[in-house]
PDB file of C-alpha atoms in Angstrom:
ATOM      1  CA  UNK S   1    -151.259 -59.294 204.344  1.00  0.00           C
ATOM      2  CA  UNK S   2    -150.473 -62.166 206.751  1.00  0.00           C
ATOM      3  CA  UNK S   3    -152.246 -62.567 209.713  1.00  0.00           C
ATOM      4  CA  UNK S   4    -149.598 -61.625 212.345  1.00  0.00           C
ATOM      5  CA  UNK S   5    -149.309 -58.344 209.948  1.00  0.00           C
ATOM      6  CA  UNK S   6    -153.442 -58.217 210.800  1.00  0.00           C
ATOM      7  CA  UNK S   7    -152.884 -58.748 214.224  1.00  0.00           C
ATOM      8  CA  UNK S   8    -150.121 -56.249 214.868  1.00  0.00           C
ATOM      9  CA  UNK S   9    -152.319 -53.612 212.604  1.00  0.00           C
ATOM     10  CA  UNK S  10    -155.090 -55.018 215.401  1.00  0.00           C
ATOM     11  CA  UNK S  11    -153.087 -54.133 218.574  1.00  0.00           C
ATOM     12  CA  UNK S  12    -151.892 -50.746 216.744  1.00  0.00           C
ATOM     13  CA  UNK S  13    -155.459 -49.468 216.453  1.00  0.00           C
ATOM     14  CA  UNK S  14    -156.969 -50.685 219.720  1.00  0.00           C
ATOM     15  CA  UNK S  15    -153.476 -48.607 221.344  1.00  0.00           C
ATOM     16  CA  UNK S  16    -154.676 -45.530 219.174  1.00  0.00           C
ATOM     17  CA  UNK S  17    -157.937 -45.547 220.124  1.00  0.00           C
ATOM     18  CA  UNK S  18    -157.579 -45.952 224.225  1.00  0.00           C
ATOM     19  CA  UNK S  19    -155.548 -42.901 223.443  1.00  0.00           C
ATOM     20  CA  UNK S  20    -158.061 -40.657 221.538  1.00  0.00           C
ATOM     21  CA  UNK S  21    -160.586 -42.190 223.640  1.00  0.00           C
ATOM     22  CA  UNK S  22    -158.434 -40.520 226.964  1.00  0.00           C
ATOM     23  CA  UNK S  23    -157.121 -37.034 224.726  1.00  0.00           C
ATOM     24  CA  UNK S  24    -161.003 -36.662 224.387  1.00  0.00           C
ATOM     25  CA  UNK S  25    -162.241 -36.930 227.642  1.00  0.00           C
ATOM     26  CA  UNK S  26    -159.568 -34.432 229.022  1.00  0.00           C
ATOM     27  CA  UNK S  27    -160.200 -31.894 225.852  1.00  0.00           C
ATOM     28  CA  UNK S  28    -164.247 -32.070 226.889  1.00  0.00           C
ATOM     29  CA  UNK S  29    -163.383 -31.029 230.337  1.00  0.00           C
ATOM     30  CA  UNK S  30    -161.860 -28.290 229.397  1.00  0.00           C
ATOM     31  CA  UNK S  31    -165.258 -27.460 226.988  1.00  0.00           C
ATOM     32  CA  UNK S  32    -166.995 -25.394 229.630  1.00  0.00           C
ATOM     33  CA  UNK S  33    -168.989 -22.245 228.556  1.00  0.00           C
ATOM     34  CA  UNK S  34    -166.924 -19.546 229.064  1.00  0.00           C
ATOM     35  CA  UNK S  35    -168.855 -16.909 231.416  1.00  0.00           C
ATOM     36  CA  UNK S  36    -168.218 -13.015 231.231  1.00  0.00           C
ATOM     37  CA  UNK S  37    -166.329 -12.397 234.336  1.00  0.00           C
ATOM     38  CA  UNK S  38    -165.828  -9.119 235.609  1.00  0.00           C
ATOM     39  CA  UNK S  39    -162.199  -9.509 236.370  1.00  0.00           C
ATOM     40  CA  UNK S  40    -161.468 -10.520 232.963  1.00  0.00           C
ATOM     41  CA  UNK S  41    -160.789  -7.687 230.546  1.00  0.00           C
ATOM     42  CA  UNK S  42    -161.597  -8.115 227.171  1.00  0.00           C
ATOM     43  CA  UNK S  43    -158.490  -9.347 225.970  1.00  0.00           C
ATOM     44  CA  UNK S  44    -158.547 -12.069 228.400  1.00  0.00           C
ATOM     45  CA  UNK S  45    -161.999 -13.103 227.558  1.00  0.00           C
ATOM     46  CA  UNK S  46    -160.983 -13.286 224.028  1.00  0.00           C
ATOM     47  CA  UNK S  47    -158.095 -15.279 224.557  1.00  0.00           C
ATOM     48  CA  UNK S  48    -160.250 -17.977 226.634  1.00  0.00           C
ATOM     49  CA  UNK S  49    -162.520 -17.598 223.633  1.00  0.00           C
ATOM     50  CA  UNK S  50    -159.998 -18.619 221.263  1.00  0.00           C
ATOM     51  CA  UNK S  51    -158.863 -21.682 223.315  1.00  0.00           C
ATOM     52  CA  UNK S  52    -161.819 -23.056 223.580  1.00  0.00           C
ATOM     53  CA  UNK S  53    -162.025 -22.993 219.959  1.00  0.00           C
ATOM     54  CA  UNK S  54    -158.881 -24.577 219.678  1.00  0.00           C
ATOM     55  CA  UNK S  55    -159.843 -27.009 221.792  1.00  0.00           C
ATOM     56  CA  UNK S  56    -163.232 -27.512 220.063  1.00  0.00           C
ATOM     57  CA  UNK S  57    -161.158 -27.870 216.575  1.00  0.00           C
ATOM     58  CA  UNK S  58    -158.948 -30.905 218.714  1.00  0.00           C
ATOM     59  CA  UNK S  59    -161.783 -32.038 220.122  1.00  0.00           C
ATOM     60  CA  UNK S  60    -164.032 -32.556 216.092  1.00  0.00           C
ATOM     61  CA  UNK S  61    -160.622 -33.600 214.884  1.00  0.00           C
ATOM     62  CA  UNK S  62    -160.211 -36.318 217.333  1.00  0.00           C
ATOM     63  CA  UNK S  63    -163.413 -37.626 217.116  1.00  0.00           C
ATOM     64  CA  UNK S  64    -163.146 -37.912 213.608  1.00  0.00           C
ATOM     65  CA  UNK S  65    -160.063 -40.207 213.951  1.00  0.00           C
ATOM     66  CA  UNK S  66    -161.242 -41.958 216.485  1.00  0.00           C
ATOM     67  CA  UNK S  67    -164.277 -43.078 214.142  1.00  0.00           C
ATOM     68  CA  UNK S  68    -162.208 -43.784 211.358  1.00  0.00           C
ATOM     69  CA  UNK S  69    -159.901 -46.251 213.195  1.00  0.00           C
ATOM     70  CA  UNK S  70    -163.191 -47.899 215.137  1.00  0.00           C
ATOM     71  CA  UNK S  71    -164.343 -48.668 211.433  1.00  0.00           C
ATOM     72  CA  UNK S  72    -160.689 -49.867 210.242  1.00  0.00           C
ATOM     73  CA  UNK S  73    -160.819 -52.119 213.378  1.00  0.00           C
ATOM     74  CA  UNK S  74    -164.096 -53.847 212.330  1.00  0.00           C
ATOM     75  CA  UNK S  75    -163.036 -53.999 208.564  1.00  0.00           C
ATOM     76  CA  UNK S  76    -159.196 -55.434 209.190  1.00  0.00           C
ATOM     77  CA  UNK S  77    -160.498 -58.982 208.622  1.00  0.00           C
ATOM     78  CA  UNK S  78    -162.320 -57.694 205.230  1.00  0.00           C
ATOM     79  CA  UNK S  79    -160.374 -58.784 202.143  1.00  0.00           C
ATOM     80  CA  UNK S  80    -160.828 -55.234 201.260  1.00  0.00           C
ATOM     81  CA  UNK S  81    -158.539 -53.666 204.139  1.00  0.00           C
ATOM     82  CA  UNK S  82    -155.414 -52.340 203.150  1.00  0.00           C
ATOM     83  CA  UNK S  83    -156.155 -52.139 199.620  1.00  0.00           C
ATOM     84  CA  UNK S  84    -156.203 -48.705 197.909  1.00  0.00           C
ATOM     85  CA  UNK S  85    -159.840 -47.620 196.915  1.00  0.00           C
ATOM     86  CA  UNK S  86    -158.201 -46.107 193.947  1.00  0.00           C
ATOM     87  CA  UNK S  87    -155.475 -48.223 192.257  1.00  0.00           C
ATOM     88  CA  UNK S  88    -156.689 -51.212 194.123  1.00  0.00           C
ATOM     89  CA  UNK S  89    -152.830 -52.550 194.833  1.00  0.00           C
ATOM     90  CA  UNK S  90    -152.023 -53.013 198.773  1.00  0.00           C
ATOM     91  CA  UNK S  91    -151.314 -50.259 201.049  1.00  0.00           C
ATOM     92  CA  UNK S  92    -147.823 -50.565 202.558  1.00  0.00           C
ATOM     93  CA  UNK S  93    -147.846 -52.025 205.906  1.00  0.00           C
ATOM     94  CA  UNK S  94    -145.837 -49.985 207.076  1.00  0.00           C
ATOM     95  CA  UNK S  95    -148.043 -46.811 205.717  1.00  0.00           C
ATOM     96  CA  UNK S  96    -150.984 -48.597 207.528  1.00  0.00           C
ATOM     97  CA  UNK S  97    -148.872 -48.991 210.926  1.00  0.00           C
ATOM     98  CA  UNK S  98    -148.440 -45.170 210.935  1.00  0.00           C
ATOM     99  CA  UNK S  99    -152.129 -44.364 209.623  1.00  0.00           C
ATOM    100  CA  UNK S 100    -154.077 -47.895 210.020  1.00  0.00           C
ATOM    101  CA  UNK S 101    -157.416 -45.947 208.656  1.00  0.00           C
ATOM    102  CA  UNK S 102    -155.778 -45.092 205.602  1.00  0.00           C
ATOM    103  CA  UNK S 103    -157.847 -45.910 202.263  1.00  0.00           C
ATOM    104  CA  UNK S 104    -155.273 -44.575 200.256  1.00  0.00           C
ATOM    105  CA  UNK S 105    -151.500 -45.442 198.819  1.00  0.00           C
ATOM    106  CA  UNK S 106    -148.969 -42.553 199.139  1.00  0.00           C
ATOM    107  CA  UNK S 107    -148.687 -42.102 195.110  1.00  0.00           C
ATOM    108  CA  UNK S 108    -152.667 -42.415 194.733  1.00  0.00           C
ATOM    109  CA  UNK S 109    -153.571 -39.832 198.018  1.00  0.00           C
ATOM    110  CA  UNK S 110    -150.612 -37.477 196.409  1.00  0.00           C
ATOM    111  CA  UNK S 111    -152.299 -37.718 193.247  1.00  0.00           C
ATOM    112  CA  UNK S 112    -155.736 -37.040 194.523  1.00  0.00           C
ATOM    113  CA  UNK S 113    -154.163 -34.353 196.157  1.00  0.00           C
ATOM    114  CA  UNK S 114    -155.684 -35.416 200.183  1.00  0.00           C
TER     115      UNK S 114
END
């Protein structure tokens, strides 16, 4: 991987996580405790229960990625990066501009079945 490949792959991940770093902090304001109301009826407190489940699931998901991608950012310079953990050939670039975290190749993650 050339450099201006590394530093493309650079400014792709710092975009992605200002992003997540903004999707999170609106998804945790809408994380309050929901409070029984007495104008809600039950199936409107369920359905606020549900969404803020949903938006618990966005919120684990999202901090996941975001994780993943601060780690890719501090290994990009690592001889290691882009090179598939299991067949150890290099990740297509263009694979790693879609999903710079990946650790996988397409045939090996198919194969693993992730």
């Amino acid at each position: 991987m050339t450099q201006e490949e590394k530093q493309g792959l650079k400014n792709i991940i710092e975009n992605e996580i200002d992003l997540l770093t903004n999707e999170i902090a609106v998804i945790q304001a809408q994380l309050k405790p929901i409070k029984k109301d007495c104008s809600l009826d039950s199936i409107d407190h369920k359905m606020l229960k549900q969404d803020q489940n949903i938006n618990i699931q966005r919120f684990e998901v999202a901090k996941k990625r975001l994780n993943r991608l601060k780690v890719a950012y501090l290994q990009i310079d690592n001889e290691n990066y882009g090179i598939c953990k299991e067949c150890e050939e290099e990740i297509n670039i263009e694979r790693l501009k879609l999903v710079p975290e990946s650790k996988y190749c397409i045939d090996c993650m198919n194969e693993l079945g992730l």
